[in-house]
Amino acid sequence: MLHYCLAHTAHHLSRWLPKHDRLKFQIIVVTFVTIVLVPQLYVLIRPKSARFCQQPLLGNLTCSIALTFMASGFAVVLTLKDPIPQALKAAFHAFGVASFTAGLCTTVLTASAAPCAKTTPELYYLSLMLSVGSMLATGFFLAMGGFWAANQLCPGSVLNLRSRTGVCLEPVSSCSCLWHI
């Protein structure tokens, strides 16, 4: 979910800015994606990364790089579009499922690849960082999904903007991007 979280965060942060100031933000997004992408590409081209590792961490890194490129595309498109078409929302949430699956695979592969820390240290530790980031992002979306589900089951209990009530009214009042895409 790390890649999904990056694009989701870029979308919501861009909504705080006026439409005419979003170009500067898009430059920041591209810079941030570059900062995220460079270590992955560096580890990919390292000769040590091609050594034997019992788990396919190198193939997993390639998948992560592809998802990073897709996340950057979604981040740019989501900051440009206002309102967001339903088809784009559906594609973005399908990307979220793919990102969750990739994060789950990364976590499982990394957990079972402890011996790779000696043979391919850069690859192993990058995979470990991607696993931790994915778990944190998944935890965030599970918490947000819990609030959403509670609000669907008991309408207005978590957030009711009309009557200005609910558990999440104060955080959402000061940061409306916390609620949904």
PDB file of C-alpha atoms in Angstrom:
ATOM      1  CA  MET A   1       0.000   0.000   0.000  1.00  0.00           C
ATOM      2  CA  LEU A   2       3.045   2.249   0.113  1.00  0.00           C
ATOM      3  CA  HIS A   3       2.731   3.304  -3.526  1.00  0.00           C
ATOM      4  CA  TYR A   4      -1.011   3.863  -3.221  1.00  0.00           C
ATOM      5  CA  CYS A   5      -0.393   5.943  -0.110  1.00  0.00           C
ATOM      6  CA  LEU A   6       2.138   8.147  -1.929  1.00  0.00           C
ATOM      7  CA  ALA A   7      -0.317   8.999  -4.720  1.00  0.00           C
ATOM      8  CA  HIS A   8      -3.231   9.340  -2.278  1.00  0.00           C
ATOM      9  CA  THR A   9      -1.244  11.762  -0.120  1.00  0.00           C
ATOM     10  CA  ALA A  10      -0.182  13.815  -3.140  1.00  0.00           C
ATOM     11  CA  HIS A  11      -3.812  14.071  -4.243  1.00  0.00           C
ATOM     12  CA  HIS A  12      -5.051  15.298  -0.879  1.00  0.00           C
ATOM     13  CA  LEU A  13      -2.175  17.694  -0.300  1.00  0.00           C
ATOM     14  CA  SER A  14      -2.786  19.258  -3.710  1.00  0.00           C
ATOM     15  CA  ARG A  15      -6.396  19.993  -2.730  1.00  0.00           C
ATOM     16  CA  TRP A  16      -5.175  22.456  -0.117  1.00  0.00           C
ATOM     17  CA  LEU A  17      -3.734  24.620  -2.897  1.00  0.00           C
ATOM     18  CA  PRO A  18      -5.617  26.799  -5.365  1.00  0.00           C
ATOM     19  CA  LYS A  19      -5.859  25.319  -8.860  1.00  0.00           C
ATOM     20  CA  HIS A  20      -3.479  27.884 -10.325  1.00  0.00           C
ATOM     21  CA  ASP A  21      -0.722  27.030  -7.796  1.00  0.00           C
ATOM     22  CA  ARG A  22      -0.673  23.277  -8.352  1.00  0.00           C
ATOM     23  CA  LEU A  23       2.150  23.338 -10.902  1.00  0.00           C
ATOM     24  CA  LYS A  24       4.645  24.104  -8.140  1.00  0.00           C
ATOM     25  CA  PHE A  25       3.255  21.229  -6.123  1.00  0.00           C
ATOM     26  CA  GLN A  26       3.561  18.874  -9.104  1.00  0.00           C
ATOM     27  CA  ILE A  27       7.244  19.778  -9.349  1.00  0.00           C
ATOM     28  CA  ILE A  28       7.574  18.871  -5.660  1.00  0.00           C
ATOM     29  CA  VAL A  29       5.761  15.571  -6.306  1.00  0.00           C
ATOM     30  CA  VAL A  30       8.092  14.699  -9.191  1.00  0.00           C
ATOM     31  CA  THR A  31      11.087  15.578  -7.008  1.00  0.00           C
ATOM     32  CA  PHE A  32       9.782  13.388  -4.191  1.00  0.00           C
ATOM     33  CA  VAL A  33       9.122  10.477  -6.550  1.00  0.00           C
ATOM     34  CA  THR A  34      12.674  10.845  -7.842  1.00  0.00           C
ATOM     35  CA  ILE A  35      13.952  10.695  -4.269  1.00  0.00           C
ATOM     36  CA  VAL A  36      11.959   7.488  -3.732  1.00  0.00           C
ATOM     37  CA  LEU A  37      12.965   5.994  -7.089  1.00  0.00           C
ATOM     38  CA  VAL A  38      16.722   6.673  -7.082  1.00  0.00           C
ATOM     39  CA  PRO A  39      17.596   4.269  -4.214  1.00  0.00           C
ATOM     40  CA  GLN A  40      15.551   1.528  -5.847  1.00  0.00           C
ATOM     41  CA  LEU A  41      17.310   1.983  -9.178  1.00  0.00           C
ATOM     42  CA  TYR A  42      20.688   2.210  -7.439  1.00  0.00           C
ATOM     43  CA  VAL A  43      20.141  -1.115  -5.674  1.00  0.00           C
ATOM     44  CA  LEU A  44      18.871  -2.661  -8.908  1.00  0.00           C
ATOM     45  CA  ILE A  45      22.078  -1.853 -10.833  1.00  0.00           C
ATOM     46  CA  ARG A  46      24.461  -2.845  -8.025  1.00  0.00           C
ATOM     47  CA  PRO A  47      26.507  -5.942  -8.900  1.00  0.00           C
ATOM     48  CA  LYS A  48      25.906  -7.355  -5.403  1.00  0.00           C
ATOM     49  CA  SER A  49      22.156  -7.399  -6.060  1.00  0.00           C
ATOM     50  CA  ALA A  50      22.643 -10.036  -8.760  1.00  0.00           C
ATOM     51  CA  ARG A  51      24.161 -12.513  -6.279  1.00  0.00           C
ATOM     52  CA  PHE A  52      22.242 -15.542  -5.152  1.00  0.00           C
ATOM     53  CA  CYS A  53      19.452 -14.964  -2.684  1.00  0.00           C
ATOM     54  CA  GLN A  54      17.021 -17.736  -1.770  1.00  0.00           C
ATOM     55  CA  GLN A  55      14.057 -15.376  -2.172  1.00  0.00           C
ATOM     56  CA  PRO A  56      13.252 -13.485  -5.399  1.00  0.00           C
ATOM     57  CA  LEU A  57      13.942 -10.059  -3.882  1.00  0.00           C
ATOM     58  CA  LEU A  58      15.382  -8.729  -7.137  1.00  0.00           C
ATOM     59  CA  GLY A  59      12.175  -9.497  -9.049  1.00  0.00           C
ATOM     60  CA  ASN A  60      10.205  -7.972  -6.201  1.00  0.00           C
ATOM     61  CA  LEU A  61      12.323  -4.817  -6.439  1.00  0.00           C
ATOM     62  CA  THR A  62      11.552  -4.616 -10.156  1.00  0.00           C
ATOM     63  CA  CYS A  63       7.839  -4.797  -9.339  1.00  0.00           C
ATOM     64  CA  SER A  64       8.293  -2.043  -6.761  1.00  0.00           C
ATOM     65  CA  ILE A  65      10.008   0.171  -9.320  1.00  0.00           C
ATOM     66  CA  ALA A  66       7.142  -0.354 -11.776  1.00  0.00           C
ATOM     67  CA  LEU A  67       4.615   0.515  -9.054  1.00  0.00           C
ATOM     68  CA  THR A  68       6.603   3.642  -8.184  1.00  0.00           C
ATOM     69  CA  PHE A  69       6.350   4.804 -11.793  1.00  0.00           C
ATOM     70  CA  MET A  70       2.612   4.096 -11.774  1.00  0.00           C
ATOM     71  CA  ALA A  71       2.195   5.922  -8.449  1.00  0.00           C
ATOM     72  CA  SER A  72       3.960   8.965  -9.883  1.00  0.00           C
ATOM     73  CA  GLY A  73       1.623   8.920 -12.880  1.00  0.00           C
ATOM     74  CA  PHE A  74      -1.431   8.682 -10.645  1.00  0.00           C
ATOM     75  CA  ALA A  75      -0.072  11.434  -8.394  1.00  0.00           C
ATOM     76  CA  VAL A  76       0.334  13.824 -11.312  1.00  0.00           C
ATOM     77  CA  VAL A  77      -3.033  12.965 -12.890  1.00  0.00           C
ATOM     78  CA  LEU A  78      -4.887  13.193  -9.566  1.00  0.00           C
ATOM     79  CA  THR A  79      -3.426  16.618  -8.871  1.00  0.00           C
ATOM     80  CA  LEU A  80      -4.446  17.836 -12.349  1.00  0.00           C
ATOM     81  CA  LYS A  81      -8.040  16.571 -12.458  1.00  0.00           C
ATOM     82  CA  ASP A  82     -10.751  18.364 -10.574  1.00  0.00           C
ATOM     83  CA  PRO A  83     -13.289  16.752 -10.250  1.00  0.00           C
ATOM     84  CA  ILE A  84     -11.920  13.248 -10.635  1.00  0.00           C
ATOM     85  CA  PRO A  85     -13.808  11.059 -13.146  1.00  0.00           C
ATOM     86  CA  GLN A  86     -15.350   7.860 -11.796  1.00  0.00           C
ATOM     87  CA  ALA A  87     -13.257   5.672 -14.133  1.00  0.00           C
ATOM     88  CA  LEU A  88     -10.053   7.241 -12.821  1.00  0.00           C
ATOM     89  CA  LYS A  89     -11.186   6.614  -9.237  1.00  0.00           C
ATOM     90  CA  ALA A  90     -11.862   2.976 -10.073  1.00  0.00           C
ATOM     91  CA  ALA A  91      -8.465   2.579 -11.751  1.00  0.00           C
ATOM     92  CA  PHE A  92      -6.760   4.248  -8.791  1.00  0.00           C
ATOM     93  CA  HIS A  93      -8.446   1.949  -6.278  1.00  0.00           C
ATOM     94  CA  ALA A  94      -7.558  -1.090  -8.424  1.00  0.00           C
ATOM     95  CA  PHE A  95      -3.981   0.194  -8.273  1.00  0.00           C
ATOM     96  CA  GLY A  96      -4.415   0.280  -4.492  1.00  0.00           C
ATOM     97  CA  VAL A  97      -5.296  -3.420  -4.467  1.00  0.00           C
ATOM     98  CA  ALA A  98      -2.230  -4.173  -6.600  1.00  0.00           C
ATOM     99  CA  SER A  99      -0.096  -2.048  -4.284  1.00  0.00           C
ATOM    100  CA  PHE A 100      -1.454  -3.906  -1.247  1.00  0.00           C
ATOM    101  CA  THR A 101      -0.695  -7.258  -2.883  1.00  0.00           C
ATOM    102  CA  ALA A 102       2.834  -6.171  -3.770  1.00  0.00           C
ATOM    103  CA  GLY A 103       3.401  -4.892  -0.231  1.00  0.00           C
ATOM    104  CA  LEU A 104       2.159  -8.174   1.213  1.00  0.00           C
ATOM    105  CA  CYS A 105       4.498 -10.122  -1.082  1.00  0.00           C
ATOM    106  CA  THR A 106       7.399  -7.854  -0.161  1.00  0.00           C
ATOM    107  CA  THR A 107       6.735  -8.380   3.534  1.00  0.00           C
ATOM    108  CA  VAL A 108       6.477 -12.164   3.232  1.00  0.00           C
ATOM    109  CA  LEU A 109       9.567 -12.438   1.026  1.00  0.00           C
ATOM    110  CA  THR A 110      11.614 -10.172   3.267  1.00  0.00           C
ATOM    111  CA  ALA A 111      10.562 -12.013   6.418  1.00  0.00           C
ATOM    112  CA  SER A 112      11.807 -15.285   4.952  1.00  0.00           C
ATOM    113  CA  ALA A 113      15.002 -13.843   3.436  1.00  0.00           C
ATOM    114  CA  ALA A 114      17.153 -13.196   6.518  1.00  0.00           C
ATOM    115  CA  PRO A 115      20.172 -15.059   5.034  1.00  0.00           C
ATOM    116  CA  CYS A 116      20.082 -12.629   2.098  1.00  0.00           C
ATOM    117  CA  ALA A 117      21.325  -9.909   4.453  1.00  0.00           C
ATOM    118  CA  LYS A 118      24.784 -11.429   4.071  1.00  0.00           C
ATOM    119  CA  THR A 119      24.773 -12.132   0.322  1.00  0.00           C
ATOM    120  CA  THR A 120      22.791  -9.138  -0.962  1.00  0.00           C
ATOM    121  CA  PRO A 121      22.739  -6.593   1.882  1.00  0.00           C
ATOM    122  CA  GLU A 122      21.552  -3.539  -0.078  1.00  0.00           C
ATOM    123  CA  LEU A 123      18.719  -5.487  -1.673  1.00  0.00           C
ATOM    124  CA  TYR A 124      17.674  -7.029   1.636  1.00  0.00           C
ATOM    125  CA  TYR A 125      17.667  -3.761   3.592  1.00  0.00           C
ATOM    126  CA  LEU A 126      15.813  -1.870   0.856  1.00  0.00           C
ATOM    127  CA  SER A 127      13.251  -4.660   0.824  1.00  0.00           C
ATOM    128  CA  LEU A 128      13.016  -4.368   4.597  1.00  0.00           C
ATOM    129  CA  MET A 129      12.386  -0.601   4.345  1.00  0.00           C
ATOM    130  CA  LEU A 130       9.731  -1.130   1.664  1.00  0.00           C
ATOM    131  CA  SER A 131       8.075  -3.762   3.884  1.00  0.00           C
ATOM    132  CA  VAL A 132       7.952  -1.456   6.894  1.00  0.00           C
ATOM    133  CA  GLY A 133       6.607   1.410   4.771  1.00  0.00           C
ATOM    134  CA  SER A 134       3.973  -0.858   3.288  1.00  0.00           C
ATOM    135  CA  MET A 135       2.887  -2.103   6.710  1.00  0.00           C
ATOM    136  CA  LEU A 136       2.597   1.461   8.038  1.00  0.00           C
ATOM    137  CA  ALA A 137       0.558   2.558   5.012  1.00  0.00           C
ATOM    138  CA  THR A 138      -1.677  -0.513   5.319  1.00  0.00           C
ATOM    139  CA  GLY A 139      -2.242   0.263   9.002  1.00  0.00           C
ATOM    140  CA  PHE A 140      -3.220   3.823   8.121  1.00  0.00           C
ATOM    141  CA  PHE A 141      -5.719   2.714   5.484  1.00  0.00           C
ATOM    142  CA  LEU A 142      -7.152   0.031   7.773  1.00  0.00           C
ATOM    143  CA  ALA A 143      -7.800   2.687  10.423  1.00  0.00           C
ATOM    144  CA  MET A 144      -9.390   5.013   7.865  1.00  0.00           C
ATOM    145  CA  GLY A 145     -11.417   2.104   6.474  1.00  0.00           C
ATOM    146  CA  GLY A 146     -12.645   1.317   9.975  1.00  0.00           C
ATOM    147  CA  PHE A 147     -13.899   4.879  10.381  1.00  0.00           C
ATOM    148  CA  TRP A 148     -15.556   4.717   6.970  1.00  0.00           C
ATOM    149  CA  ALA A 149     -17.258   1.383   7.782  1.00  0.00           C
ATOM    150  CA  ALA A 150     -18.457   2.698  11.157  1.00  0.00           C
ATOM    151  CA  ASN A 151     -19.932   5.750   9.445  1.00  0.00           C
ATOM    152  CA  GLN A 152     -21.698   3.510   6.899  1.00  0.00           C
ATOM    153  CA  LEU A 153     -23.165   1.257   9.604  1.00  0.00           C
ATOM    154  CA  CYS A 154     -24.216   4.124  11.886  1.00  0.00           C
ATOM    155  CA  PRO A 155     -24.585   7.177   9.626  1.00  0.00           C
ATOM    156  CA  GLY A 156     -23.395  10.371  11.239  1.00  0.00           C
ATOM    157  CA  SER A 157     -21.636   8.689  14.165  1.00  0.00           C
ATOM    158  CA  VAL A 158     -18.139   9.268  12.845  1.00  0.00           C
ATOM    159  CA  LEU A 159     -18.735  12.363  10.733  1.00  0.00           C
ATOM    160  CA  ASN A 160     -21.829  14.389   9.946  1.00  0.00           C
ATOM    161  CA  LEU A 161     -20.895  17.659   8.275  1.00  0.00           C
ATOM    162  CA  ARG A 162     -24.481  18.970   8.136  1.00  0.00           C
ATOM    163  CA  SER A 163     -25.144  18.835  11.869  1.00  0.00           C
ATOM    164  CA  ARG A 164     -21.441  19.299  12.664  1.00  0.00           C
ATOM    165  CA  THR A 165     -21.277  16.215  14.895  1.00  0.00           C
ATOM    166  CA  GLY A 166     -19.285  13.020  15.084  1.00  0.00           C
ATOM    167  CA  VAL A 167     -16.086  11.627  16.508  1.00  0.00           C
ATOM    168  CA  CYS A 168     -13.973  12.826  13.577  1.00  0.00           C
ATOM    169  CA  LEU A 169     -15.465  16.288  13.170  1.00  0.00           C
ATOM    170  CA  GLU A 170     -12.560  18.168  14.749  1.00  0.00           C
ATOM    171  CA  PRO A 171      -9.742  16.496  12.757  1.00  0.00           C
ATOM    172  CA  VAL A 172     -11.698  16.702   9.491  1.00  0.00           C
ATOM    173  CA  SER A 173     -12.600  20.361  10.138  1.00  0.00           C
ATOM    174  CA  SER A 174      -8.951  21.288  10.260  1.00  0.00           C
ATOM    175  CA  CYS A 175      -7.782  18.773   7.635  1.00  0.00           C
ATOM    176  CA  SER A 176     -10.556  17.815   5.216  1.00  0.00           C
ATOM    177  CA  CYS A 177      -8.155  15.613   3.251  1.00  0.00           C
ATOM    178  CA  LEU A 178      -8.334  12.985   5.985  1.00  0.00           C
ATOM    179  CA  TRP A 179     -11.730  11.698   4.923  1.00  0.00           C
ATOM    180  CA  HIS A 180     -11.705  10.257   1.402  1.00  0.00           C
ATOM    181  CA  ILE A 181     -10.722  10.630  -2.237  1.00  0.00           C
TER     182      ILE A 181
END
